[in-house]
CSV table of C-alpha atoms and ligand atoms in Angstrom, one decimal:
chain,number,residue,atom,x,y,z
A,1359,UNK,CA,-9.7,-23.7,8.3
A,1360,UNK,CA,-11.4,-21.4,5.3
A,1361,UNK,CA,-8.5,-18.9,4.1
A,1362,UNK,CA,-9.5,-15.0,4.5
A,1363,UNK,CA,-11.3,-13.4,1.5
A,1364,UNK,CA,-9.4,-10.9,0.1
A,1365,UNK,CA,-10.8,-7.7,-1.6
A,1366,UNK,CA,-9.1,-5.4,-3.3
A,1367,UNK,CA,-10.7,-1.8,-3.0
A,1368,UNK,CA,-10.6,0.6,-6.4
A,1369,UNK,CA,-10.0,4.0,-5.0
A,1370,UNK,CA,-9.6,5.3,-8.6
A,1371,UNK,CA,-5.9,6.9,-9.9
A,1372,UNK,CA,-3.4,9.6,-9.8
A,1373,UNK,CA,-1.2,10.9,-13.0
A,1374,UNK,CA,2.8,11.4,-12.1
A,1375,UNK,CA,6.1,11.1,-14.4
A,1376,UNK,CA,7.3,7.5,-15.8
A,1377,UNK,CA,10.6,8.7,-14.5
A,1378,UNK,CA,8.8,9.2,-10.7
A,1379,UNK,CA,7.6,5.1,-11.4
A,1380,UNK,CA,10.8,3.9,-12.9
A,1381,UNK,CA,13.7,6.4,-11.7
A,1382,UNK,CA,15.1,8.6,-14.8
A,1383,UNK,CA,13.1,6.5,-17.2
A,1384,UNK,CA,11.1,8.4,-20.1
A,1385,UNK,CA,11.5,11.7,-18.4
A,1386,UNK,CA,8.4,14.2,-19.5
A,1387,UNK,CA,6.2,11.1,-19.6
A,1388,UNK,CA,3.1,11.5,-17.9
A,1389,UNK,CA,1.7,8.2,-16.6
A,1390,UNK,CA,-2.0,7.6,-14.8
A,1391,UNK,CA,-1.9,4.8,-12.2
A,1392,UNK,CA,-4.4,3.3,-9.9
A,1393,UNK,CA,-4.4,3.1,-5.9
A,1394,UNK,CA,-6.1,0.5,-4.4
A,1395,UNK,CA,-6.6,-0.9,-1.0
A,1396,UNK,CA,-6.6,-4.1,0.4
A,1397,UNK,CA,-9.4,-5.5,2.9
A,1398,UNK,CA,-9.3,-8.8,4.3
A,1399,UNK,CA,-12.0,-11.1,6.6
A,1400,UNK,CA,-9.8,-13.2,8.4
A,1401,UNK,CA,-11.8,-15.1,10.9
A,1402,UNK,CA,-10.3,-12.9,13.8
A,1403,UNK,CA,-10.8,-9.8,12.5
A,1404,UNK,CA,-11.4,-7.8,9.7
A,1405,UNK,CA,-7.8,-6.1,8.3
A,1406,UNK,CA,-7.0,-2.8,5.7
A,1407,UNK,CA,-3.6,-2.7,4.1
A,1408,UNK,CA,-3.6,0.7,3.1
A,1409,UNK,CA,-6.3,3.4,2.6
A,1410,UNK,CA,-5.6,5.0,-0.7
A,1411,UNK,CA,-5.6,9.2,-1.0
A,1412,UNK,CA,-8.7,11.8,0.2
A,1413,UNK,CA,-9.9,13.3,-2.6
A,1414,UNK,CA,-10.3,16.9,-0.8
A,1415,UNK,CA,-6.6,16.7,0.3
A,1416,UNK,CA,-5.0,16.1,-3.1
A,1417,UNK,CA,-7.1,18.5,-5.1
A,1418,UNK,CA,-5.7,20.8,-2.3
A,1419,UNK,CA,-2.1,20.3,-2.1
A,1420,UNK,CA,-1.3,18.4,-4.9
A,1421,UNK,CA,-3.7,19.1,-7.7
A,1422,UNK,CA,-0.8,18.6,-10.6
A,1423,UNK,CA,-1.9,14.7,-9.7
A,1424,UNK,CA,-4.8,15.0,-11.8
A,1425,UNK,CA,-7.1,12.8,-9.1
A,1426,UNK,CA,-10.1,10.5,-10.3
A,1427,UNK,CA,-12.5,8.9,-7.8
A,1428,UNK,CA,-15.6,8.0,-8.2
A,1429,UNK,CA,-18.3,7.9,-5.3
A,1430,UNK,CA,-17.8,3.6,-5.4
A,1431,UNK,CA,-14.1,4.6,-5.4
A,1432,UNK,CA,-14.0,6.6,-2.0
A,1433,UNK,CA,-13.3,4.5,1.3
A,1434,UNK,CA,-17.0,4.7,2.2
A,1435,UNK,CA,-18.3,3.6,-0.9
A,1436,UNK,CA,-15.2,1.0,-1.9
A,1437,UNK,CA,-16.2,-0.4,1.5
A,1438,UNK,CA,-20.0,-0.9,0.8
A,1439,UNK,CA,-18.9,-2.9,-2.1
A,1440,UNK,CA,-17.3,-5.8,0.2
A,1441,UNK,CA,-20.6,-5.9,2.6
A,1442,UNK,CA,-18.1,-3.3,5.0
A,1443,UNK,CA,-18.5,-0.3,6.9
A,1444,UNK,CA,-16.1,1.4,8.9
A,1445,UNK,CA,-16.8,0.6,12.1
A,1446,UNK,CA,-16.3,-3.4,11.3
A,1447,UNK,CA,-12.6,-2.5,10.6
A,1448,UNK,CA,-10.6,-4.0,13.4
A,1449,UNK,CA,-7.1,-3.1,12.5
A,1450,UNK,CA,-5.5,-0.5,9.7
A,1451,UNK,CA,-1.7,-1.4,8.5
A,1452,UNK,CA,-0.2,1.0,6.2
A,1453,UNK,CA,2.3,-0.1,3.9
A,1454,UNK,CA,3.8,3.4,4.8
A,1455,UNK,CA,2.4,6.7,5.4
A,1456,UNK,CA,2.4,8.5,2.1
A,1457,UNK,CA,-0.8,10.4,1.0
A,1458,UNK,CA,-1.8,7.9,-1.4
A,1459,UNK,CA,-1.7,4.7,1.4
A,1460,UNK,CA,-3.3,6.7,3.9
A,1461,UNK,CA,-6.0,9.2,2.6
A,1462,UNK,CA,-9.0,6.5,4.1
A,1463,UNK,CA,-7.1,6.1,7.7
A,1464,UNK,CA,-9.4,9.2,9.6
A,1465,UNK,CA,-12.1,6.7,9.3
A,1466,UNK,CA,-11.3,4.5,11.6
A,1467,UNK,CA,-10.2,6.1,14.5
A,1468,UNK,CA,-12.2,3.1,16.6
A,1469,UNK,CA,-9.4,0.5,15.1
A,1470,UNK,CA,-5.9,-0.3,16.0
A,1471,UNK,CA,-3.5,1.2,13.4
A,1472,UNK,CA,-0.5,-0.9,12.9
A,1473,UNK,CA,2.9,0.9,12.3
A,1474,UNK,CA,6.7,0.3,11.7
A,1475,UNK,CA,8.6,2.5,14.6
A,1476,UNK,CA,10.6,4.5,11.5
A,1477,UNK,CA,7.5,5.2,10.1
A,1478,UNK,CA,5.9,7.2,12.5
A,1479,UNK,CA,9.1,9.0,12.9
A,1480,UNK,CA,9.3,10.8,9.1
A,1481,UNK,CA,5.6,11.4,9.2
A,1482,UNK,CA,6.2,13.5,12.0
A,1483,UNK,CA,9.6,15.0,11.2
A,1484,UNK,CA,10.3,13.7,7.4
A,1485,UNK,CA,13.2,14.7,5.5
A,1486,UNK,CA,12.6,17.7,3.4
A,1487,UNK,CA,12.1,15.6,0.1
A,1488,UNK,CA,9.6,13.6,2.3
A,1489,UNK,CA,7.2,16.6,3.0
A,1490,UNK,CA,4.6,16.5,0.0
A,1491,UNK,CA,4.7,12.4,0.4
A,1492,UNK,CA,3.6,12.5,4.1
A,1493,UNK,CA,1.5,15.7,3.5
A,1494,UNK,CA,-1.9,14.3,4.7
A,1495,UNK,CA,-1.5,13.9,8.6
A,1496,UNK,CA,-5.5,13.8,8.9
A,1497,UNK,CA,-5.5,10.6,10.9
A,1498,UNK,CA,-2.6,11.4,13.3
A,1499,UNK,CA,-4.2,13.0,16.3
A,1500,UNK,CA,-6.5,10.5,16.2
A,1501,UNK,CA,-5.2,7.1,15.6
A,1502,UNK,CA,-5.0,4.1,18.4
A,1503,UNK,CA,-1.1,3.1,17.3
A,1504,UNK,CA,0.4,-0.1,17.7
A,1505,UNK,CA,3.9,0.8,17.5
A,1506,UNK,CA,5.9,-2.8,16.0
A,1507,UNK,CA,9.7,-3.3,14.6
A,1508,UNK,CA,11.4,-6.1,12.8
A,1509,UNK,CA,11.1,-8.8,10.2
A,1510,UNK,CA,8.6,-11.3,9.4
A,1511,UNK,CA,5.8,-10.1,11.7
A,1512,UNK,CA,2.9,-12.0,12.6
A,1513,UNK,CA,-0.4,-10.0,12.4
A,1514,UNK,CA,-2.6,-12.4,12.6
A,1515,UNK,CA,-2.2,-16.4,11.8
A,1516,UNK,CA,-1.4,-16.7,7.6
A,1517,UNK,CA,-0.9,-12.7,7.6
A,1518,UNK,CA,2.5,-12.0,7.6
A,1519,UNK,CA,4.8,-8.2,7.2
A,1520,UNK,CA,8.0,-8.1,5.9
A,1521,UNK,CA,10.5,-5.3,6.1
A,1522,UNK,CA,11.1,-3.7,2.9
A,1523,UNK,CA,12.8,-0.6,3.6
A,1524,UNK,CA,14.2,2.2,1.0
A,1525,UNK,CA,11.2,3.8,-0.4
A,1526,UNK,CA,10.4,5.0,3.2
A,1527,UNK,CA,12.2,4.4,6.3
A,1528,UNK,CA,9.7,1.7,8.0
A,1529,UNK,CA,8.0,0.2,4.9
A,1530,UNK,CA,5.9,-3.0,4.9
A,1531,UNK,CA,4.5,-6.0,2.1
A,1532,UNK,CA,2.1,-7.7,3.4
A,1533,UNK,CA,1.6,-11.9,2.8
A,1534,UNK,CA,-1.8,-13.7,2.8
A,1535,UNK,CA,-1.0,-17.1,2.8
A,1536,UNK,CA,-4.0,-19.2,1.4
A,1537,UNK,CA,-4.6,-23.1,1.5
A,1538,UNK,CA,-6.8,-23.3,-1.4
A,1539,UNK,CA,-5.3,-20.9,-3.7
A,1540,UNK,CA,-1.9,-19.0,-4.5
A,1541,UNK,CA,-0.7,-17.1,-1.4
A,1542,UNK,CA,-1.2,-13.1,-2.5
A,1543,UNK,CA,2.1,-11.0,-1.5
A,1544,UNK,CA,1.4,-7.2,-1.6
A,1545,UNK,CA,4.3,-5.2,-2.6
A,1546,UNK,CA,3.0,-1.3,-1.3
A,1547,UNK,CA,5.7,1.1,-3.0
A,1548,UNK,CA,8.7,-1.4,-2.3
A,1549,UNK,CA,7.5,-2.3,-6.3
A,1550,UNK,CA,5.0,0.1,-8.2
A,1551,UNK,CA,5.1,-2.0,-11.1
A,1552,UNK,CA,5.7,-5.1,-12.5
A,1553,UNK,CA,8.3,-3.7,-15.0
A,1554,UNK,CA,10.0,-1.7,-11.7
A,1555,UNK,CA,10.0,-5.7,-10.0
A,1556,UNK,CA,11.6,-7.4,-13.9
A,1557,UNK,CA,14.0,-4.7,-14.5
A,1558,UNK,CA,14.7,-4.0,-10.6
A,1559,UNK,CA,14.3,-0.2,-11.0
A,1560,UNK,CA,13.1,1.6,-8.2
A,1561,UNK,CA,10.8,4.6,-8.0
A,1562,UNK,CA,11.7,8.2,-8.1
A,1563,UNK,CA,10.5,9.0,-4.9
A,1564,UNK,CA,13.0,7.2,-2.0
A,1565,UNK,CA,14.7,7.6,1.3
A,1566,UNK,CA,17.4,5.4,-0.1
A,1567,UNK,CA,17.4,4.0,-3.3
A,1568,UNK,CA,20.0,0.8,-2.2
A,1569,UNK,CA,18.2,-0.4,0.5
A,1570,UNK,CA,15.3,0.1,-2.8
A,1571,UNK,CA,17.1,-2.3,-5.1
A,1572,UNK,CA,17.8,-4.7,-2.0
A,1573,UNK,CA,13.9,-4.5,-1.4
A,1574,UNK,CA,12.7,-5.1,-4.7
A,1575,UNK,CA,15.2,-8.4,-4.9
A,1576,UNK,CA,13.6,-9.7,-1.5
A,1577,UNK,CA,9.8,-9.1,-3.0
A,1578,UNK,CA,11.1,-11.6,-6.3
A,1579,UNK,CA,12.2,-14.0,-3.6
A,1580,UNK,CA,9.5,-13.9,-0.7
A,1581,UNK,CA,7.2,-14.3,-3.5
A,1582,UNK,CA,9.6,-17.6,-4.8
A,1583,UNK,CA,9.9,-18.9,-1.3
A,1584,UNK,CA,6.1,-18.6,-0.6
A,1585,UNK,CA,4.8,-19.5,-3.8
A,1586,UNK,CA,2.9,-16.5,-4.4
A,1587,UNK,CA,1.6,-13.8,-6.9
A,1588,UNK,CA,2.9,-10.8,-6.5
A,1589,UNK,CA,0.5,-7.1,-6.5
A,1590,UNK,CA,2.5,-4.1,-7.0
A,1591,UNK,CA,0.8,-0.9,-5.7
A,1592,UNK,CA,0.6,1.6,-9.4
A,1593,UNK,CA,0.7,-0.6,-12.0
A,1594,UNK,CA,-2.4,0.1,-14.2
A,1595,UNK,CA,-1.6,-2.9,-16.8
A,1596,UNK,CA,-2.5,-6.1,-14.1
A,1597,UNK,CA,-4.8,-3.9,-12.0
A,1598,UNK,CA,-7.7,-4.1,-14.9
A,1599,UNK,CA,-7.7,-7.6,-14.8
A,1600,UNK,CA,-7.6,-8.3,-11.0
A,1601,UNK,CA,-10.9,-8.9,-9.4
A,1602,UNK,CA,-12.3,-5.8,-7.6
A,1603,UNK,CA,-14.7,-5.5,-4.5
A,1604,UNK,CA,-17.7,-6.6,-4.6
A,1605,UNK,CA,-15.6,-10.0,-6.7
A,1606,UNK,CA,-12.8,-11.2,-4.0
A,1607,UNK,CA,-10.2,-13.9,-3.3
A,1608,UNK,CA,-9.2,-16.5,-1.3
A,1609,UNK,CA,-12.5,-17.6,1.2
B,710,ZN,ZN1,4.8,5.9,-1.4
């Protein structure tokens, strides 16, 4: 069996506080970081992990972001870069619902869209902290859900989600194990940065910032146990040297 190819999708970068990346770090520190998406071609279907942020949306409500997106950096055009449309998109998993993982969702309303049962629950009623993080509800109305709980979840064979709670209430990393090369585990905001993952600070923005730590310790392990590399979602320092669509991994 060939392993999935993996592409990573550049959907260019946002600019928030070092003490919103590491909490109460360097406070007055503006930092810019890059989203990114994850597309996969397992030979069952074709997979996103996340969807980045809509352009029009954050310009809108939160313009003090600074956005940058090129025309190859939107989901249409980050897409044409792996050979992709959106209709070829079987299923959509979000790491979790925050404008940033989900701003490329309303595009594929023909796909199943993968989520964690507490997940769901804050984008529709979210804490008051929560409200500018699930702000963009674009692809709610429209989304075929598959509602899922608990640990360890088999998406497909080799694609595995593991509960990493704390940054939001139904978070998921995602594992690609590969046969032929280093098995790729993907953080989402349960790490925005290697330094978050070495130092095991958590991010400003959280639900709960224990169940945080605890998550950021399980990411260091899984990726032990598994014997894989380790993407975090914002971190702008590994993110220039990983391969981009059109380049890919795995395959
Ligand atoms: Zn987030």
């Amino acid at each position: 069996m060939t392993d999935p190819q993996v592409y990573l999708l550049d959907h260019g970068s946002l600019v928030i506080d070092r003490s919103q990346v590491l909490w109460h770090f360097d406070i007055g520190t503006p930092v810019r970081f890059p989203v990114y998406s994850v597309l996969i071609k397992h030979k069952d279907a074709v997979i996103i992990y996340d969807t980045g942020f809509d352009m029009e949306h954050v310009q809108k409500v939160l313009p003090f972001e600074l956005p940058e997106q090129t025309d190859d950096q939107t989901m249409i055009g980050a897409l044409k870069l792996a050979g992709v449309t959106p209709s070829d998109v079987d299923m959509v998993i979000n790491s979790h619902f925050h404008f940033d993982h989900v701003g490329g969702n309303k595009h594929f309303t023909h796909a199943t869209t993968v989520v964690h049962k507490e997940e769901i629950r804050h984008l529709r009623a979210p804490e008051p902290f929560e409200h500018l993080g699930y702000s963009d509800k674009s692809f709610d109305s429209t989304a075929k859900y598959k509602v899922i709980s608990g640990d360890d979840y088999e998406l497909l064979p080799g694609i595995r989600l593991f509960e990493t709670p704390g940054h939001t209430a139904g978070h998921y990393s995602m594992l690609i194990e590969m046969k032929k090369s280093r098995s790729m585990l993907f953080a989402g905001d349960a790490a925005y940065t290697i330094e978050s993952l070495e130092k095991e600070v958590i991010a400003g923005f959280h639900l709960d910032p224990v169940a945080s730590v605890e998550s950021i310790r399980r990411l260091k392990y899984l990726a032990k146990v598994h014997d894989a590399d380790l993407f975090p979602s914002h971190d702008m320092v590994p993110f220039v040297d990983w391969k981009k669509a059109p380049a890919s991994y795995g395959g």
